[in-house]
Coordinates of C-alpha atoms and ligand atoms in Angstrom, one line a residue:
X1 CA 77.5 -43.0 -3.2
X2 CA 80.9 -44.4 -4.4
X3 CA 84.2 -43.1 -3.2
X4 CA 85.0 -42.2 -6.7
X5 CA 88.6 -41.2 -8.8
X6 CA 87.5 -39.5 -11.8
X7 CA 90.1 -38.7 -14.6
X8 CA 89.4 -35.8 -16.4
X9 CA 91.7 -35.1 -20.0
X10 CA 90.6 -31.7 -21.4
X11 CA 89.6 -30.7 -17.1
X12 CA 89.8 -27.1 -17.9
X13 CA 86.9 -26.8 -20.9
X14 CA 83.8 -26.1 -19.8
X15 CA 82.4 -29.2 -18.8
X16 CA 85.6 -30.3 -17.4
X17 CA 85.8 -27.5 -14.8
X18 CA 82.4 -28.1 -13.8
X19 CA 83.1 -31.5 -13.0
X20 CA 86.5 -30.9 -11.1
X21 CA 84.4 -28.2 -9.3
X22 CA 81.5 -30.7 -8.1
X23 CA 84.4 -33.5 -7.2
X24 CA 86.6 -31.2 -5.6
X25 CA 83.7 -30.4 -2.8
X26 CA 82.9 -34.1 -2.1
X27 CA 84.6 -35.6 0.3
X28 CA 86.2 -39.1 -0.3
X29 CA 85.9 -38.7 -3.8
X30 CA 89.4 -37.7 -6.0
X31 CA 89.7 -36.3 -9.2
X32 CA 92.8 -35.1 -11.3
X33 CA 91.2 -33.0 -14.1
X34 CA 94.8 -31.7 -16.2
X35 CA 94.4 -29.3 -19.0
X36 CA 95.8 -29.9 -22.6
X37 CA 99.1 -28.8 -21.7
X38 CA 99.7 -31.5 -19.0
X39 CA 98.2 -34.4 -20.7
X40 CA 97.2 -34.3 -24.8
X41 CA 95.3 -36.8 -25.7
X42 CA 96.7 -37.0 -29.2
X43 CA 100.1 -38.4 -27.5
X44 CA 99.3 -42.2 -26.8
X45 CA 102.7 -42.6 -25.0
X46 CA 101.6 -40.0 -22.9
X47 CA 98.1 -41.0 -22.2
X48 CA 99.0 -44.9 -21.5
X49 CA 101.0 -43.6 -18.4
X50 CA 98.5 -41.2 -17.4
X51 CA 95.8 -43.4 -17.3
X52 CA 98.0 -46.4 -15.9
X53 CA 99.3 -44.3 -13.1
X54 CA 95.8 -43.2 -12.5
X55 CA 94.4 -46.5 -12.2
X56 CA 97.1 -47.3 -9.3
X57 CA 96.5 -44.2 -7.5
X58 CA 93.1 -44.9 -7.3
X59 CA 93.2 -48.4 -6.1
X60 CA 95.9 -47.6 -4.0
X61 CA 93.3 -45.3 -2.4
X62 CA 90.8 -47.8 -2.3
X63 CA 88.5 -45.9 -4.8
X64 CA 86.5 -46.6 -7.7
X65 CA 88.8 -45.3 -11.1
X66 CA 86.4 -44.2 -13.8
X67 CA 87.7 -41.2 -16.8
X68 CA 85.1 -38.8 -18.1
X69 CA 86.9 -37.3 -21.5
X70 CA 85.3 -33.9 -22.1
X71 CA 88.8 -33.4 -24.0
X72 CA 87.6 -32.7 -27.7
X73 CA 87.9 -30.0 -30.3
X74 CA 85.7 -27.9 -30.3
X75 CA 85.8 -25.2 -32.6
X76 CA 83.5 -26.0 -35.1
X77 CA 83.6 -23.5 -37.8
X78 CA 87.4 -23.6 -37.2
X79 CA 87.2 -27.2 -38.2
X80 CA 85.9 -26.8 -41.4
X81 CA 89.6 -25.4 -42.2
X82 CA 91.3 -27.7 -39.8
X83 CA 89.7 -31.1 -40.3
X84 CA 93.3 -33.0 -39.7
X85 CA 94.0 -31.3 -36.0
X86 CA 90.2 -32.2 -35.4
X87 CA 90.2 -35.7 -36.7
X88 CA 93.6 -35.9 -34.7
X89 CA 91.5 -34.9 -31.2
X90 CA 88.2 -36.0 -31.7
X91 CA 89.4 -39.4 -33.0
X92 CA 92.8 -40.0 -32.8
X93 CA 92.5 -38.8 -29.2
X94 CA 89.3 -40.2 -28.3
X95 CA 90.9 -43.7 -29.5
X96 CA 94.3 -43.7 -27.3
X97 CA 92.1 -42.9 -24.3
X98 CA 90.1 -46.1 -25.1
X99 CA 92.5 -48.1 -26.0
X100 CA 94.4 -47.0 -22.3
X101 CA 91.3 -47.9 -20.5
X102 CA 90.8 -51.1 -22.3
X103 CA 93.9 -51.9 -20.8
X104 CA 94.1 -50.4 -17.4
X105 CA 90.9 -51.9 -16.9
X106 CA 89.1 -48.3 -16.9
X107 CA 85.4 -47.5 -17.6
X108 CA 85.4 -44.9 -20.1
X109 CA 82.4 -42.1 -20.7
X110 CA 82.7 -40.2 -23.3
X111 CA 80.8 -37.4 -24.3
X112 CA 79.9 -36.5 -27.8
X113 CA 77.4 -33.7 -29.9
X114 CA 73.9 -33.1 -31.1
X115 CA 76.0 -32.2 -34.4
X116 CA 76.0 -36.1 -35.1
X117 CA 72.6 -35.6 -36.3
X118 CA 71.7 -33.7 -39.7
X119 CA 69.6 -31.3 -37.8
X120 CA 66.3 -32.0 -40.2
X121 CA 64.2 -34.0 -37.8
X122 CA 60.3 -32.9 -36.2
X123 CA 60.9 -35.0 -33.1
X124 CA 63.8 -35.3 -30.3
X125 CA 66.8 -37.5 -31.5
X126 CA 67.0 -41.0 -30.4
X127 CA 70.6 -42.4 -29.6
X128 CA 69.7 -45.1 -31.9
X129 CA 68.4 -42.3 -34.6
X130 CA 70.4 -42.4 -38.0
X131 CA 73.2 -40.2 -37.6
X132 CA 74.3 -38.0 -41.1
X133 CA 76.5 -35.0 -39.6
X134 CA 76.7 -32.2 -41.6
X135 CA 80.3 -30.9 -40.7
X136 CA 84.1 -31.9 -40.0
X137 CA 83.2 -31.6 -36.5
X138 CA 80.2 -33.5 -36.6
X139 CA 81.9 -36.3 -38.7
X140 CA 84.9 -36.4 -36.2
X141 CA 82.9 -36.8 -33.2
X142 CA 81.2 -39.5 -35.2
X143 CA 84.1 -41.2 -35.8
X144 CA 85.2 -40.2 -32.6
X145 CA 82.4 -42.4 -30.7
X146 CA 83.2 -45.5 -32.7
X147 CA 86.4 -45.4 -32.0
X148 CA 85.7 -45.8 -28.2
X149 CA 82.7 -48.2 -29.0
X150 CA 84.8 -51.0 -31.1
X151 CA 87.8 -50.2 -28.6
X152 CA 86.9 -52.8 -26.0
X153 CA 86.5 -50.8 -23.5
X154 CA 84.0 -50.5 -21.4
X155 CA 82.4 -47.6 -22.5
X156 CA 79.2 -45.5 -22.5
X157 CA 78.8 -42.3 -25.2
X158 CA 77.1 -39.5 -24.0
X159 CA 75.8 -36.7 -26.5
X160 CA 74.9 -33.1 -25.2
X161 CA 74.1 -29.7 -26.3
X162 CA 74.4 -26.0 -26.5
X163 CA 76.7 -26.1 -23.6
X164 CA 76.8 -23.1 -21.6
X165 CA 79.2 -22.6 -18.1
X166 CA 81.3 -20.4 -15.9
X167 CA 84.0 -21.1 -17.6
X168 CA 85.2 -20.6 -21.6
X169 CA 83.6 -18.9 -24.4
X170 CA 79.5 -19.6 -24.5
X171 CA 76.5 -17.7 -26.0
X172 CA 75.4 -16.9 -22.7
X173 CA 78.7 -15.1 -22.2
X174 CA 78.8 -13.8 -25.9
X175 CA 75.1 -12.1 -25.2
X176 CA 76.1 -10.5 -22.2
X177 CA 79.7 -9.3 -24.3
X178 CA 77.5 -8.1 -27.3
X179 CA 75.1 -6.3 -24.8
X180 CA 77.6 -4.0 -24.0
X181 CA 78.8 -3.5 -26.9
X182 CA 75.4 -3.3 -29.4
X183 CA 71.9 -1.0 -28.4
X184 CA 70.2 -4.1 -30.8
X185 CA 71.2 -7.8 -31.6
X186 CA 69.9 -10.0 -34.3
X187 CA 69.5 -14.0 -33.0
X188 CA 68.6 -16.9 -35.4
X189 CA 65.1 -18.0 -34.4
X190 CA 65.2 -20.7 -36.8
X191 CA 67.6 -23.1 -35.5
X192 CA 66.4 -25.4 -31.9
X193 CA 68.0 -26.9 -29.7
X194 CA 68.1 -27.3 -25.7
X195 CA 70.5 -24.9 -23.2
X196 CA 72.6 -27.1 -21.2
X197 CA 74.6 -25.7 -18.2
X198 CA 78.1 -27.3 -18.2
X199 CA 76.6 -28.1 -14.2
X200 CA 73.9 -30.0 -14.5
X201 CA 75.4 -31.8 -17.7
X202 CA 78.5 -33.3 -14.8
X203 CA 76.3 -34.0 -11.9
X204 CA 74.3 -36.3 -14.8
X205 CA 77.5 -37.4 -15.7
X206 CA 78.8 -38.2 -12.2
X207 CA 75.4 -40.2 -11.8
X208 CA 76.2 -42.4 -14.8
X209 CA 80.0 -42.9 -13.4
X210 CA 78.4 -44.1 -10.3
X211 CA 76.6 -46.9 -11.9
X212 CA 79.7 -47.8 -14.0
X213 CA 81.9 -47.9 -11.5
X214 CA 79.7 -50.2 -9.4
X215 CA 79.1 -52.5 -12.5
X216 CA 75.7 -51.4 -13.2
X217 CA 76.1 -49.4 -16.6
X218 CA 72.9 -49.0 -18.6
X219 CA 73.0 -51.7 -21.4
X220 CA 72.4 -48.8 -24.1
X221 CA 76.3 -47.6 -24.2
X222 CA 75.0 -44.8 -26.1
X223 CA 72.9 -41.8 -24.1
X224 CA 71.8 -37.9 -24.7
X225 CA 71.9 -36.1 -21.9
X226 CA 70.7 -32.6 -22.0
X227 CA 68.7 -29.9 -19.7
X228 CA 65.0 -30.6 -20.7
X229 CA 63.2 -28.3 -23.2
X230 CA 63.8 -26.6 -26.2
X231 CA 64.3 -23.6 -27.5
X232 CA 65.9 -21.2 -30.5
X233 CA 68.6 -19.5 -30.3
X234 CA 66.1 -16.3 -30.1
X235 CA 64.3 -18.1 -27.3
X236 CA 67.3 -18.5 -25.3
X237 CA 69.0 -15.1 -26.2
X238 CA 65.4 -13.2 -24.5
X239 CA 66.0 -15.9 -21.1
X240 CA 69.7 -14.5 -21.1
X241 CA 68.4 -10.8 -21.6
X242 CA 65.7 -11.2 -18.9
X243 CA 68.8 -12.6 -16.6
X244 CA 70.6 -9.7 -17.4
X245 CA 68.3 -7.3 -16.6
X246 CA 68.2 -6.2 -19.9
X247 CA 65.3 -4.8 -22.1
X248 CA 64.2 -7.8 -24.4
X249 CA 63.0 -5.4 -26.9
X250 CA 67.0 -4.7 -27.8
X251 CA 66.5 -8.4 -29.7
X252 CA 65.7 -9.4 -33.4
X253 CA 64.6 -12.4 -34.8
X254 CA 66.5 -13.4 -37.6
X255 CA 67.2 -16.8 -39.9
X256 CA 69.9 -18.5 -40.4
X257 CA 70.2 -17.5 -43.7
X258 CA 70.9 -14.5 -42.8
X259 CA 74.0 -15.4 -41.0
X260 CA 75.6 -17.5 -42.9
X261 CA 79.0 -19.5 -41.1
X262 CA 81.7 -21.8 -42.6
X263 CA 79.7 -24.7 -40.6
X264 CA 76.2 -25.2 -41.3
X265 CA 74.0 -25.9 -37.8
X266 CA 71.5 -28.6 -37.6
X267 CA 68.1 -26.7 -37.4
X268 CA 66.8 -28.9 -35.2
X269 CA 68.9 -30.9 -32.6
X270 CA 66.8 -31.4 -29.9
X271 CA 67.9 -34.8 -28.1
X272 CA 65.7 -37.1 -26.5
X273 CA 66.2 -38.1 -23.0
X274 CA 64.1 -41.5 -22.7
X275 CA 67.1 -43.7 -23.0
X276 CA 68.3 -41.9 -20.0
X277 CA 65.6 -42.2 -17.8
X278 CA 65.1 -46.2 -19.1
X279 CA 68.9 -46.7 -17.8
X280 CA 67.5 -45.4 -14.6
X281 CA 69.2 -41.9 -14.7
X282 CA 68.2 -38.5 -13.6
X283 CA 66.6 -36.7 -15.8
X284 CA 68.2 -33.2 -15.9
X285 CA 65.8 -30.2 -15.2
X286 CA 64.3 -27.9 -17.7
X287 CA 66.5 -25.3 -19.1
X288 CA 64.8 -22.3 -17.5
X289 CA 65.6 -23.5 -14.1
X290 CA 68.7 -24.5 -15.1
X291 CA 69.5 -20.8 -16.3
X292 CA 68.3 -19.4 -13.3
X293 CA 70.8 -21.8 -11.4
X294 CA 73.5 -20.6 -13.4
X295 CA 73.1 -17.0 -13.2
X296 CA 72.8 -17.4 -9.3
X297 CA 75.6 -19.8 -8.9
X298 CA 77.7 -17.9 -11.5
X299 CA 76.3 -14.5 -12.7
X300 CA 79.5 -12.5 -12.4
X301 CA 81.3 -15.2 -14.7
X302 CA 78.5 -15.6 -17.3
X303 CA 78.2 -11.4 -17.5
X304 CA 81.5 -11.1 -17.7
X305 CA 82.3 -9.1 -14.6
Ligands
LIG1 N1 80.1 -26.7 -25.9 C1 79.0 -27.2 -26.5 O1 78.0 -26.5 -26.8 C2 78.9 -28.7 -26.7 C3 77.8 -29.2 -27.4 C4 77.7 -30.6 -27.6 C5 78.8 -31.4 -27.2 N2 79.8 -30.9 -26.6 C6 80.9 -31.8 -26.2 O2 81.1 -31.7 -24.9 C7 82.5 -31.9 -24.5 C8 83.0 -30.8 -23.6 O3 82.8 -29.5 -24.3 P1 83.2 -28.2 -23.7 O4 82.1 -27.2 -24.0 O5 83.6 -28.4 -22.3 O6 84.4 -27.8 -24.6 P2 85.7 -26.9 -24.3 O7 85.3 -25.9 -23.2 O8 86.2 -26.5 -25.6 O9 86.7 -27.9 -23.6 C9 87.4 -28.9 -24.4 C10 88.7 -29.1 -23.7 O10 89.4 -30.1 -24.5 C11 90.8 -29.7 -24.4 N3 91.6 -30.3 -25.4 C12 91.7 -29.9 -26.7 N4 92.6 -30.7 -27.4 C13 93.1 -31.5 -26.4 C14 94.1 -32.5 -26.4 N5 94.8 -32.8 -27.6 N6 94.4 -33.2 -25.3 C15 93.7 -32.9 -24.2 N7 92.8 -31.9 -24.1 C16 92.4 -31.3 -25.2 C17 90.8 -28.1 -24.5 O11 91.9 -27.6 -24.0 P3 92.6 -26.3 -24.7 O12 91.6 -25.3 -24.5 O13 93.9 -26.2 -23.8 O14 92.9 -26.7 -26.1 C18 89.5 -27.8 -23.7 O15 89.9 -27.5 -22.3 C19 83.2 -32.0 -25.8 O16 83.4 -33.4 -26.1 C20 82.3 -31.4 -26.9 O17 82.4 -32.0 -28.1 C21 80.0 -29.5 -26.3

């Protein structure tokens, strides 16, 4: 393994926790993860000297500098009102951090959405697929990952999904909220997709760091990375519920219809991992386990307690 130094804008999101969290307990390795407040992506001034004094430290160490930009807005029905501030993160942002690596010499992976896709295929997404998103946040992420790819960088794109983790706002939490709060819930069994925990999603993209650092990044700069699987939202809600200890009975099907949200979601994002395992990568496990995993690791943070 490679004594790594891992920058991490956005390191207090979901992702970005988890992967200060895995860093943090392996020794050798460094990682600076600062939140929004202590470095904004959006200010290039700002992130030129964070990445340029990162890129010294690290070699000044003697370790391998590589930045992993969970940093993105995120909101996505609040982008639909909002499009400027999310244009401004998710490609704006997602630009000045390539353009700083291009320069400091920094390999860049970046990690993008399922919501690229319309949502209207019958098989797992290919990178390669046709994207068509469907919403400001889709189109900014979009935009987003050709900013970084025509940058000049070297950098790799990695899409996920349905991101669940100790930390922020998730449906996992959001079940275990509206548990307490409903005796019966009503979950869209019409939209699929595959359950990611925030976990498995950084140790995948630790793996991928590795090989970049060491000059060995996949010739495909654009990979999905998810936990394996599929499921509706439904699906996933009675796995939470089970978790929970919670009758599953106290669950309703519903469609999407009959929920409507500013944002339309793609009915089908399910993302295709074969590019992954060709690049020689781990494929993460099936979402079950990783549930289980996350509940044990985690339960008093994903109930709520
Ligand atoms: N969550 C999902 O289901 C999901 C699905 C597919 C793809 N993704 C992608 O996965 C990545 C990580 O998502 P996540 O779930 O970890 O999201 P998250 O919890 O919302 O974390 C995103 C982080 O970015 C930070 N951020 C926002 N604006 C910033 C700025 N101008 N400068 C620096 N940091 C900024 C936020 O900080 P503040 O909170 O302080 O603003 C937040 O900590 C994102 O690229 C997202 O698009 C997520």
């Amino acid at each position: 393994m490679s004594r790594l130094a891992v920058l991490v804008p956005g390191g207090r999101g979901q992702l970005g926790s988890e992967l200060t969290r895995i860093l943090a307990a392996r020794a050798g390795s460094l990682v600076h993860a600062p939140g929004s407040g202590e470095l904004d992506i959006t200010d290039g001034e700002e992130v030129t000297d964070a990445v340029d004094s990162f890129a010294e430290a690290a070699r000044d160490a003697e370790l391998r500098p590589v930045v992993i930009n969970p940093a993105a807005y995120t909101a996505v029905d609040a982008a639909e009102s909002d499009p400027d501030r999310a244009r401004r993160i998710n490609v704006d942002g997602a630009a000045a951090l390539a353009k700083a690596c291009r320069n400091s010499g920094l390999p860049l992976v970046h990690v993008s959405t399922d919501y690229v896709f319309p949502g209207d295929a019958d098989r797992p997404y290919e990178p390669t697929d046709v994207t068509g998103p469907r919403t400001v946040y889709g189109r900014t992420k979009l935009e987003g990952e050709h900013a970084v790819l025509e940058s000049g960088a070297r950098v790799w794109v990695v899409r996920t999904a349905w991101v669940y983790g100790a930390r922020g706002g998730n449906f996992v939490k959001s079940m275990a909220r509206l548990s307490r709060e409903r005796d019966s819930l009503s979950v869209v069994d019409d939209q699929v997709g595959s359950p990611t925990w925030a976990a498995d999603l950084a140790h995948g993209l630790l793996e991928l760091a590795e090989k970049v650092v060491r000059r060995q990044g996949p010739e495909q700069k654009v990979l999905h990375c998810t936990n394996s699987g599929q499921a509706s939202w439904y699906e996933f809600a009675r796995a939470i519920f089970a978790h929970l200890g919670l009758e599953e009975a106290r669950l309703q099907p519903c469609t999407t219809a009959d929920f409507p949200r500013p944002a339309p979601r793609p009915a089908y994002s399910v993302l295709s991992d074969a590019a992954w395992r060709q690049a020689g990568l781990t494929p993460l496990r099936p979402w079950r386990e990783a549930l289980a995993a996350a509940f044990e690791t985690d339960g008093e943070a994903l109930r709520g307690e």
